[in-house]
Amino acid sequence: MNQGMGRRGAVKLALGAALAMPALGAVGQTLRPIELITFPGGFNWPIWVAMEKGFFARHGVRVTLTPTPNSTFQLTNLISGRFDMAVTAIDNVIAYMEGQGEASVQGTPDLAVVMGGDNGFLRLVTVPEITSFAELRGKELSVDALTTGYAFVLRKLVELGGLRQEEVSYVRAGGVLQRYQALLEKRHAGTLLISPFEVQAEAQGFRVLADAARMLGAYQGLVSATRRGWAEGHRAEVVGYIRGTVDALSWLYDPANREEAIALLRRNVPTMSEQVAANSYRVLLDPSGGFAPRAAIDIPGISTVLGLRSQFGPAGTTLTDPMKYLDLRYYREALPG
């Protein structure tokens, strides 16, 4: 799938259960549509739950989910208005708002983050033969884009691992699914994977060399973002989306729903074994390091992102204000108190 593909070319992930959902919500209102674009992967678990269990419909919205092949396609099409909202790395939002995106766009994007998500669940995963950072010397590491997303996290891990930047090569390989597949084919020595991809890779003998959260501390990973102009005219959609997602997170964190949650995950990731799904449950729903239970924004985590972008981004750029990229009015309305 190339960056210039049309919207029809993007494979829709609107689940059968969601498509079968009635056109009216619980209180009789017509469901308001939201076109949402995200990366493929098990970290979409709360969205799948909200769609299948009717949590979005309960709050008056109908979400259609489209997977993106890479961050460039995702951000340029969000900015152009082809999609209403995106689940993406906050670093992508910051980069494009600061004119540092991988692709050029017209004008200054009016993006805003409206809800948090997680700490990125980022693990540096390598081919089985690599057992230390030192053994990465002279090797290729793959990224989505060289100047956005998690590329700077990977650069920092390399630095903290004792290597100079010039001792490894960074190559573009697409979104997390594409990087995962390239890693399994051993086209590169390693890459950053988002959970539960590292769980699936470990099950096939690949090695988790580093956990970004342990090495970096607080870090804001995935967030939900939109255009400020669209949000202003679609307040009910944004609020309903936030409420539906948080309801789904509450459902996922309820131990009584464990077996059903794992079954739902496997329906949406058919290649995932029962054991890998169980391990994914442990990782993604860990009380201290899993999904943010109320999808709250991690302000110190954003500061870490800004620090990395200041270090590895364009020379002379210093970014220090997390609030510049947020609009929390909708979150406060959705979850008062």
mmCIF file of C-alpha atoms in Angstrom:
data_model
loop_
_atom_site.group_PDB
_atom_site.id
_atom_site.type_symbol
_atom_site.label_atom_id
_atom_site.label_comp_id
_atom_site.label_asym_id
_atom_site.label_seq_id
_atom_site.Cartn_x
_atom_site.Cartn_y
_atom_site.Cartn_z
ATOM 1 C CA MET A 1 0.000 0.000 0.000
ATOM 2 C CA ASN A 2 1.664 3.242 -1.036
ATOM 3 C CA GLN A 3 1.365 6.670 0.452
ATOM 4 C CA GLY A 4 -0.708 7.962 -2.439
ATOM 5 C CA MET A 5 -3.370 5.304 -2.165
ATOM 6 C CA GLY A 6 -6.970 6.468 -2.106
ATOM 7 C CA ARG A 7 -9.248 5.934 0.792
ATOM 8 C CA ARG A 8 -10.973 3.070 -0.976
ATOM 9 C CA GLY A 9 -7.636 1.303 -1.145
ATOM 10 C CA ALA A 10 -7.349 1.160 2.635
ATOM 11 C CA VAL A 11 -8.768 -2.050 3.978
ATOM 12 C CA LYS A 12 -11.671 -1.381 6.302
ATOM 13 C CA LEU A 13 -11.655 -3.071 9.663
ATOM 14 C CA ALA A 14 -15.274 -2.380 10.522
ATOM 15 C CA LEU A 15 -16.108 -5.633 12.273
ATOM 16 C CA GLY A 16 -19.113 -7.690 11.340
ATOM 17 C CA ALA A 17 -20.570 -7.178 14.781
ATOM 18 C CA ALA A 18 -20.233 -3.447 14.403
ATOM 19 C CA LEU A 19 -21.773 -3.481 10.959
ATOM 20 C CA ALA A 20 -24.697 -5.459 12.324
ATOM 21 C CA MET A 21 -25.240 -2.883 15.040
ATOM 22 C CA PRO A 22 -28.537 -1.028 14.710
ATOM 23 C CA ALA A 23 -28.515 2.467 13.304
ATOM 24 C CA LEU A 24 -30.002 3.834 16.499
ATOM 25 C CA GLY A 25 -28.291 4.106 19.852
ATOM 26 C CA ALA A 26 -29.597 3.059 23.239
ATOM 27 C CA VAL A 27 -31.652 6.210 23.631
ATOM 28 C CA GLY A 28 -32.937 6.266 20.059
ATOM 29 C CA GLN A 29 -30.514 8.766 18.568
ATOM 30 C CA THR A 30 -28.905 8.249 15.186
ATOM 31 C CA LEU A 31 -25.301 7.157 15.641
ATOM 32 C CA ARG A 32 -22.765 9.780 14.624
ATOM 33 C CA PRO A 33 -20.053 8.372 12.308
ATOM 34 C CA ILE A 34 -16.331 8.633 13.019
ATOM 35 C CA GLU A 35 -13.689 7.599 10.497
ATOM 36 C CA LEU A 36 -10.731 6.410 12.597
ATOM 37 C CA ILE A 37 -7.301 5.432 11.259
ATOM 38 C CA THR A 38 -4.811 3.425 13.299
ATOM 39 C CA PHE A 39 -1.929 1.017 12.951
ATOM 40 C CA PRO A 40 -2.835 -2.679 12.808
ATOM 41 C CA GLY A 41 -2.158 -4.634 15.977
ATOM 42 C CA GLY A 42 -3.443 -5.985 19.251
ATOM 43 C CA PHE A 43 -3.076 -2.589 20.909
ATOM 44 C CA ASN A 44 -6.408 -1.775 19.219
ATOM 45 C CA TRP A 45 -8.052 -4.093 21.740
ATOM 46 C CA PRO A 46 -10.058 -1.314 23.500
ATOM 47 C CA ILE A 47 -11.396 -0.102 20.154
ATOM 48 C CA TRP A 48 -12.453 -3.598 19.130
ATOM 49 C CA VAL A 49 -14.163 -4.062 22.486
ATOM 50 C CA ALA A 50 -15.974 -0.736 22.201
ATOM 51 C CA MET A 51 -17.182 -1.665 18.719
ATOM 52 C CA GLU A 52 -18.233 -5.243 19.464
ATOM 53 C CA LYS A 53 -19.712 -4.694 22.929
ATOM 54 C CA GLY A 54 -21.651 -1.614 21.863
ATOM 55 C CA PHE A 55 -19.854 0.907 24.060
ATOM 56 C CA PHE A 56 -19.429 3.368 21.207
ATOM 57 C CA ALA A 57 -23.102 2.971 20.268
ATOM 58 C CA ARG A 58 -24.105 3.526 23.904
ATOM 59 C CA HIS A 59 -22.541 6.970 23.629
ATOM 60 C CA GLY A 60 -24.023 7.797 20.240
ATOM 61 C CA VAL A 61 -21.163 7.107 17.841
ATOM 62 C CA ARG A 62 -20.351 4.552 15.157
ATOM 63 C CA VAL A 63 -16.641 4.043 14.504
ATOM 64 C CA THR A 64 -15.254 2.711 11.232
ATOM 65 C CA LEU A 65 -11.663 1.579 11.597
ATOM 66 C CA THR A 66 -9.043 1.733 8.844
ATOM 67 C CA PRO A 67 -5.497 0.363 9.205
ATOM 68 C CA THR A 68 -2.610 2.479 7.981
ATOM 69 C CA PRO A 69 0.525 1.114 6.312
ATOM 70 C CA ASN A 70 2.739 3.784 7.882
ATOM 71 C CA SER A 71 2.712 7.073 9.762
ATOM 72 C CA THR A 72 3.119 9.194 6.648
ATOM 73 C CA PHE A 73 -0.097 7.894 5.129
ATOM 74 C CA GLN A 74 -1.884 8.226 8.453
ATOM 75 C CA LEU A 75 -0.875 11.793 9.287
ATOM 76 C CA THR A 76 -1.174 13.273 5.814
ATOM 77 C CA ASN A 77 -4.664 11.827 5.403
ATOM 78 C CA LEU A 78 -5.736 12.924 8.874
ATOM 79 C CA ILE A 79 -4.493 16.442 8.175
ATOM 80 C CA SER A 80 -6.186 16.554 4.750
ATOM 81 C CA GLY A 81 -9.534 15.524 6.252
ATOM 82 C CA ARG A 82 -9.860 12.034 4.781
ATOM 83 C CA PHE A 83 -10.108 10.702 8.323
ATOM 84 C CA ASP A 84 -11.692 12.299 11.373
ATOM 85 C CA MET A 85 -9.486 10.891 14.113
ATOM 86 C CA ALA A 86 -6.336 8.809 14.488
ATOM 87 C CA VAL A 87 -4.736 6.602 17.090
ATOM 88 C CA THR A 88 -1.069 7.437 16.632
ATOM 89 C CA ALA A 89 2.175 8.140 18.447
ATOM 90 C CA ILE A 90 2.088 11.600 20.000
ATOM 91 C CA ASP A 91 5.508 12.161 18.462
ATOM 92 C CA ASN A 92 3.832 12.092 15.044
ATOM 93 C CA VAL A 93 1.430 14.837 16.107
ATOM 94 C CA ILE A 94 4.252 16.962 17.509
ATOM 95 C CA ALA A 95 6.445 16.470 14.446
ATOM 96 C CA TYR A 96 3.804 17.559 11.940
ATOM 97 C CA MET A 97 2.674 20.501 14.053
ATOM 98 C CA GLU A 98 6.283 21.672 14.252
ATOM 99 C CA GLY A 99 6.856 21.314 10.504
ATOM 100 C CA GLN A 100 9.139 18.321 11.059
ATOM 101 C CA GLY A 101 6.951 15.595 9.564
ATOM 102 C CA GLU A 102 8.302 12.980 7.190
ATOM 103 C CA ALA A 103 6.042 14.317 4.418
ATOM 104 C CA SER A 104 5.279 17.905 3.473
ATOM 105 C CA VAL A 105 1.773 19.234 4.092
ATOM 106 C CA GLN A 106 0.088 22.498 3.230
ATOM 107 C CA GLY A 107 -0.037 25.085 5.982
ATOM 108 C CA THR A 108 0.272 24.424 9.689
ATOM 109 C CA PRO A 109 -1.732 21.369 10.771
ATOM 110 C CA ASP A 110 -4.417 22.169 13.358
ATOM 111 C CA LEU A 111 -3.970 18.863 15.177
ATOM 112 C CA ALA A 112 -4.794 18.256 18.819
ATOM 113 C CA VAL A 113 -4.496 15.272 21.118
ATOM 114 C CA VAL A 114 -7.797 14.674 22.931
ATOM 115 C CA MET A 115 -7.059 11.470 24.860
ATOM 116 C CA GLY A 116 -4.122 9.378 26.025
ATOM 117 C CA GLY A 117 -3.612 5.681 25.612
ATOM 118 C CA ASP A 118 -0.418 3.998 26.732
ATOM 119 C CA ASN A 119 3.330 4.275 27.248
ATOM 120 C CA GLY A 120 4.013 2.941 23.766
ATOM 121 C CA PHE A 121 4.622 -0.674 24.835
ATOM 122 C CA LEU A 122 7.908 -0.299 22.995
ATOM 123 C CA ARG A 123 10.420 -3.118 22.955
ATOM 124 C CA LEU A 124 13.596 -3.379 20.928
ATOM 125 C CA VAL A 125 13.352 -6.847 19.384
ATOM 126 C CA THR A 126 16.251 -8.435 17.533
ATOM 127 C CA VAL A 127 16.974 -11.546 15.543
ATOM 128 C CA PRO A 128 17.871 -14.525 17.770
ATOM 129 C CA GLU A 129 21.588 -14.205 17.047
ATOM 130 C CA ILE A 130 21.836 -10.753 18.677
ATOM 131 C CA THR A 131 22.304 -10.959 22.441
ATOM 132 C CA SER A 132 23.609 -7.474 23.314
ATOM 133 C CA PHE A 133 23.727 -3.898 22.078
ATOM 134 C CA ALA A 134 27.386 -4.388 21.178
ATOM 135 C CA GLU A 135 26.380 -7.034 18.658
ATOM 136 C CA LEU A 136 24.232 -4.471 16.834
ATOM 137 C CA ARG A 137 27.372 -2.621 15.727
ATOM 138 C CA GLY A 138 27.387 -2.426 11.924
ATOM 139 C CA LYS A 139 23.830 -3.742 11.657
ATOM 140 C CA GLU A 140 20.584 -2.285 10.275
ATOM 141 C CA LEU A 141 17.654 -1.321 12.514
ATOM 142 C CA SER A 142 14.282 -0.624 10.938
ATOM 143 C CA VAL A 143 11.918 2.282 11.622
ATOM 144 C CA ASP A 144 8.615 3.532 10.260
ATOM 145 C CA ALA A 145 9.932 6.976 9.364
ATOM 146 C CA LEU A 146 13.323 8.497 10.055
ATOM 147 C CA THR A 147 12.078 11.732 11.613
ATOM 148 C CA THR A 148 8.793 10.839 13.333
ATOM 149 C CA GLY A 149 7.153 8.163 15.434
ATOM 150 C CA TYR A 150 9.452 6.028 17.507
ATOM 151 C CA ALA A 151 12.646 6.542 15.507
ATOM 152 C CA PHE A 152 14.044 8.838 18.192
ATOM 153 C CA VAL A 153 13.199 6.342 20.922
ATOM 154 C CA LEU A 154 15.248 3.772 19.046
ATOM 155 C CA ARG A 155 18.121 6.224 18.675
ATOM 156 C CA LYS A 156 18.072 6.913 22.402
ATOM 157 C CA LEU A 157 18.072 3.201 23.244
ATOM 158 C CA VAL A 158 21.086 2.739 20.981
ATOM 159 C CA GLU A 159 22.831 5.585 22.791
ATOM 160 C CA LEU A 160 21.959 4.241 26.236
ATOM 161 C CA GLY A 161 23.128 0.821 25.071
ATOM 162 C CA GLY A 162 26.620 2.224 24.576
ATOM 163 C CA LEU A 163 26.725 2.654 20.799
ATOM 164 C CA ARG A 164 27.342 5.765 18.728
ATOM 165 C CA GLN A 165 24.653 6.652 16.205
ATOM 166 C CA GLU A 166 26.985 6.097 13.274
ATOM 167 C CA GLU A 167 27.675 2.543 14.424
ATOM 168 C CA VAL A 168 24.233 1.368 13.278
ATOM 169 C CA SER A 169 22.102 2.108 10.224
ATOM 170 C CA TYR A 170 18.433 3.131 10.354
ATOM 171 C CA VAL A 171 16.235 2.077 7.437
ATOM 172 C CA ARG A 172 12.566 2.715 6.667
ATOM 173 C CA ALA A 173 10.433 -0.406 6.695
ATOM 174 C CA GLY A 174 6.863 0.851 7.223
ATOM 175 C CA GLY A 175 4.437 0.553 10.116
ATOM 176 C CA VAL A 176 4.699 -1.921 12.958
ATOM 177 C CA LEU A 177 3.118 -4.789 11.005
ATOM 178 C CA GLN A 178 5.537 -4.319 8.120
ATOM 179 C CA ARG A 179 8.508 -4.069 10.499
ATOM 180 C CA TYR A 180 7.394 -7.180 12.351
ATOM 181 C CA GLN A 181 7.177 -9.142 9.118
ATOM 182 C CA ALA A 182 10.568 -7.824 7.975
ATOM 183 C CA LEU A 183 12.087 -8.868 11.300
ATOM 184 C CA LEU A 184 10.677 -12.392 11.012
ATOM 185 C CA GLU A 185 12.313 -12.577 7.581
ATOM 186 C CA LYS A 186 15.569 -11.306 9.175
ATOM 187 C CA ARG A 187 15.826 -8.449 6.694
ATOM 188 C CA HIS A 188 17.085 -6.265 9.553
ATOM 189 C CA ALA A 189 18.853 -7.012 12.821
ATOM 190 C CA GLY A 190 16.177 -5.416 14.970
ATOM 191 C CA THR A 191 13.319 -2.978 15.313
ATOM 192 C CA LEU A 192 11.030 -1.382 17.876
ATOM 193 C CA LEU A 193 7.823 -3.358 18.202
ATOM 194 C CA ILE A 194 4.615 -2.399 19.985
ATOM 195 C CA SER A 195 2.988 -4.992 22.229
ATOM 196 C CA PRO A 196 1.813 -7.598 21.595
ATOM 197 C CA PHE A 197 4.031 -7.954 18.511
ATOM 198 C CA GLU A 198 7.057 -8.637 20.698
ATOM 199 C CA VAL A 199 5.126 -11.426 22.425
ATOM 200 C CA GLN A 200 4.474 -13.033 19.054
ATOM 201 C CA ALA A 201 8.116 -12.561 18.029
ATOM 202 C CA GLU A 202 9.417 -14.086 21.271
ATOM 203 C CA ALA A 203 7.242 -17.136 20.684
ATOM 204 C CA GLN A 204 9.190 -17.655 17.451
ATOM 205 C CA GLY A 205 12.611 -17.364 19.044
ATOM 206 C CA PHE A 206 13.334 -13.661 18.575
ATOM 207 C CA ARG A 207 14.874 -11.694 21.416
ATOM 208 C CA VAL A 208 13.571 -8.707 23.409
ATOM 209 C CA LEU A 209 16.788 -6.765 23.897
ATOM 210 C CA ALA A 210 15.357 -3.729 25.677
ATOM 211 C CA ASP A 211 12.154 -2.341 27.182
ATOM 212 C CA ALA A 212 11.900 1.356 26.345
ATOM 213 C CA ALA A 213 9.767 2.192 29.391
ATOM 214 C CA ARG A 214 12.410 0.789 31.726
ATOM 215 C CA MET A 215 15.223 2.661 30.007
ATOM 216 C CA LEU A 216 13.460 5.986 29.416
ATOM 217 C CA GLY A 217 11.027 6.283 32.314
ATOM 218 C CA ALA A 218 7.767 8.164 31.706
ATOM 219 C CA TYR A 219 6.810 8.164 28.035
ATOM 220 C CA GLN A 220 3.574 9.001 26.240
ATOM 221 C CA GLY A 221 3.088 6.566 23.373
ATOM 222 C CA LEU A 222 -0.201 6.178 21.525
ATOM 223 C CA VAL A 223 -2.850 8.893 21.775
ATOM 224 C CA SER A 224 -6.091 9.784 20.040
ATOM 225 C CA ALA A 225 -5.766 12.899 17.905
ATOM 226 C CA THR A 226 -7.947 14.901 15.566
ATOM 227 C CA ARG A 227 -8.121 18.256 13.825
ATOM 228 C CA ARG A 228 -9.130 21.104 16.095
ATOM 229 C CA GLY A 229 -11.563 22.439 13.505
ATOM 230 C CA TRP A 230 -13.278 19.092 13.114
ATOM 231 C CA ALA A 231 -13.535 18.614 16.870
ATOM 232 C CA GLU A 232 -15.121 22.041 17.309
ATOM 233 C CA GLY A 233 -17.920 21.059 14.940
ATOM 234 C CA HIS A 234 -18.217 17.480 16.217
ATOM 235 C CA ARG A 235 -18.043 17.778 19.981
ATOM 236 C CA ALA A 236 -20.574 14.984 20.532
ATOM 237 C CA GLU A 237 -18.528 12.591 18.407
ATOM 238 C CA VAL A 238 -15.291 13.294 20.281
ATOM 239 C CA VAL A 239 -16.956 13.021 23.692
ATOM 240 C CA GLY A 240 -18.766 9.820 22.693
ATOM 241 C CA TYR A 241 -15.543 8.306 21.371
ATOM 242 C CA ILE A 242 -13.720 9.050 24.626
ATOM 243 C CA ARG A 243 -16.528 7.665 26.778
ATOM 244 C CA GLY A 244 -16.856 4.525 24.669
ATOM 245 C CA THR A 245 -13.110 3.869 24.819
ATOM 246 C CA VAL A 246 -12.941 4.324 28.589
ATOM 247 C CA ASP A 247 -15.933 2.001 29.037
ATOM 248 C CA ALA A 248 -14.081 -0.579 26.954
ATOM 249 C CA LEU A 249 -10.964 -0.195 29.112
ATOM 250 C CA SER A 250 -13.029 -0.715 32.263
ATOM 251 C CA TRP A 251 -14.486 -3.863 30.726
ATOM 252 C CA LEU A 252 -11.048 -5.150 29.748
ATOM 253 C CA TYR A 253 -9.591 -4.558 33.205
ATOM 254 C CA ASP A 254 -12.427 -6.495 34.876
ATOM 255 C CA PRO A 255 -10.974 -9.970 35.630
ATOM 256 C CA ALA A 256 -14.428 -11.476 35.110
ATOM 257 C CA ASN A 257 -14.129 -10.671 31.394
ATOM 258 C CA ARG A 258 -10.678 -12.212 30.894
ATOM 259 C CA GLU A 259 -11.689 -15.246 28.833
ATOM 260 C CA GLU A 260 -14.121 -13.318 26.661
ATOM 261 C CA ALA A 261 -11.540 -10.565 26.168
ATOM 262 C CA ILE A 262 -8.903 -13.048 25.035
ATOM 263 C CA ALA A 263 -11.392 -14.682 22.650
ATOM 264 C CA LEU A 264 -12.241 -11.259 21.209
ATOM 265 C CA LEU A 265 -8.546 -10.481 20.731
ATOM 266 C CA ARG A 266 -7.979 -13.745 18.873
ATOM 267 C CA ARG A 267 -10.967 -13.094 16.595
ATOM 268 C CA ASN A 268 -9.358 -9.839 15.557
ATOM 269 C CA VAL A 269 -5.844 -11.299 15.288
ATOM 270 C CA PRO A 270 -6.584 -14.775 13.865
ATOM 271 C CA THR A 271 -2.906 -15.759 13.664
ATOM 272 C CA MET A 272 -2.458 -15.309 17.418
ATOM 273 C CA SER A 273 -2.201 -18.529 19.421
ATOM 274 C CA GLU A 274 -4.027 -19.004 22.692
ATOM 275 C CA GLN A 275 -0.759 -18.806 24.645
ATOM 276 C CA VAL A 276 0.368 -15.611 22.901
ATOM 277 C CA ALA A 277 -3.065 -14.078 23.540
ATOM 278 C CA ALA A 278 -2.802 -14.958 27.227
ATOM 279 C CA ASN A 279 0.660 -13.377 27.385
ATOM 280 C CA SER A 280 -0.673 -10.309 25.569
ATOM 281 C CA TYR A 281 -3.390 -9.992 28.195
ATOM 282 C CA ARG A 282 -0.713 -10.003 30.877
ATOM 283 C CA VAL A 283 1.338 -7.287 29.124
ATOM 284 C CA LEU A 284 -1.376 -4.977 27.814
ATOM 285 C CA LEU A 285 -3.498 -5.111 30.946
ATOM 286 C CA ASP A 286 -0.709 -4.982 33.489
ATOM 287 C CA PRO A 287 -1.972 -2.717 36.325
ATOM 288 C CA SER A 288 1.253 -0.698 36.415
ATOM 289 C CA GLY A 289 2.370 -0.696 32.792
ATOM 290 C CA GLY A 290 -0.613 -1.574 30.620
ATOM 291 C CA PHE A 291 -3.239 0.589 28.933
ATOM 292 C CA ALA A 292 -3.931 3.786 30.874
ATOM 293 C CA PRO A 293 -7.187 2.669 32.611
ATOM 294 C CA ARG A 294 -8.958 5.980 31.943
ATOM 295 C CA ALA A 295 -6.943 6.869 28.834
ATOM 296 C CA ALA A 296 -5.423 9.822 30.668
ATOM 297 C CA ILE A 297 -2.650 11.936 29.185
ATOM 298 C CA ASP A 298 0.807 11.484 30.742
ATOM 299 C CA ILE A 299 2.253 15.016 30.878
ATOM 300 C CA PRO A 300 5.721 13.927 32.115
ATOM 301 C CA GLY A 301 5.642 11.315 29.358
ATOM 302 C CA ILE A 302 5.055 14.034 26.756
ATOM 303 C CA SER A 303 8.010 15.941 28.196
ATOM 304 C CA THR A 304 10.159 12.875 27.502
ATOM 305 C CA VAL A 305 8.941 12.850 23.893
ATOM 306 C CA LEU A 306 9.767 16.539 23.551
ATOM 307 C CA GLY A 307 13.218 15.971 25.021
ATOM 308 C CA LEU A 308 13.979 13.238 22.491
ATOM 309 C CA ARG A 309 12.710 15.370 19.632
ATOM 310 C CA SER A 310 14.849 18.265 20.847
ATOM 311 C CA GLN A 311 17.909 15.985 20.987
ATOM 312 C CA PHE A 312 17.505 14.144 17.701
ATOM 313 C CA GLY A 313 15.334 16.520 15.671
ATOM 314 C CA PRO A 314 16.463 19.509 13.597
ATOM 315 C CA ALA A 315 19.469 21.277 15.069
ATOM 316 C CA GLY A 316 18.638 24.264 17.223
ATOM 317 C CA THR A 317 15.096 23.094 17.998
ATOM 318 C CA THR A 318 14.060 22.964 21.639
ATOM 319 C CA LEU A 319 10.528 21.849 22.499
ATOM 320 C CA THR A 320 9.330 22.219 26.082
ATOM 321 C CA ASP A 321 5.551 22.839 26.247
ATOM 322 C CA PRO A 322 3.400 19.663 26.396
ATOM 323 C CA MET A 323 0.152 21.653 26.523
ATOM 324 C CA LYS A 324 0.715 23.090 23.053
ATOM 325 C CA TYR A 325 -0.381 19.800 21.491
ATOM 326 C CA LEU A 326 -3.391 19.036 23.686
ATOM 327 C CA ASP A 327 -7.042 20.000 23.849
ATOM 328 C CA LEU A 328 -8.412 18.382 26.991
ATOM 329 C CA ARG A 329 -11.824 20.084 26.984
ATOM 330 C CA TYR A 330 -13.467 17.042 25.428
ATOM 331 C CA TYR A 331 -11.842 14.652 27.874
ATOM 332 C CA ARG A 332 -12.988 16.733 30.836
ATOM 333 C CA GLU A 333 -16.525 16.842 29.434
ATOM 334 C CA ALA A 334 -16.523 13.105 28.803
ATOM 335 C CA LEU A 335 -15.149 12.238 32.228
ATOM 336 C CA PRO A 336 -16.003 15.054 34.641
ATOM 337 C CA GLY A 337 -14.208 14.891 37.964
#
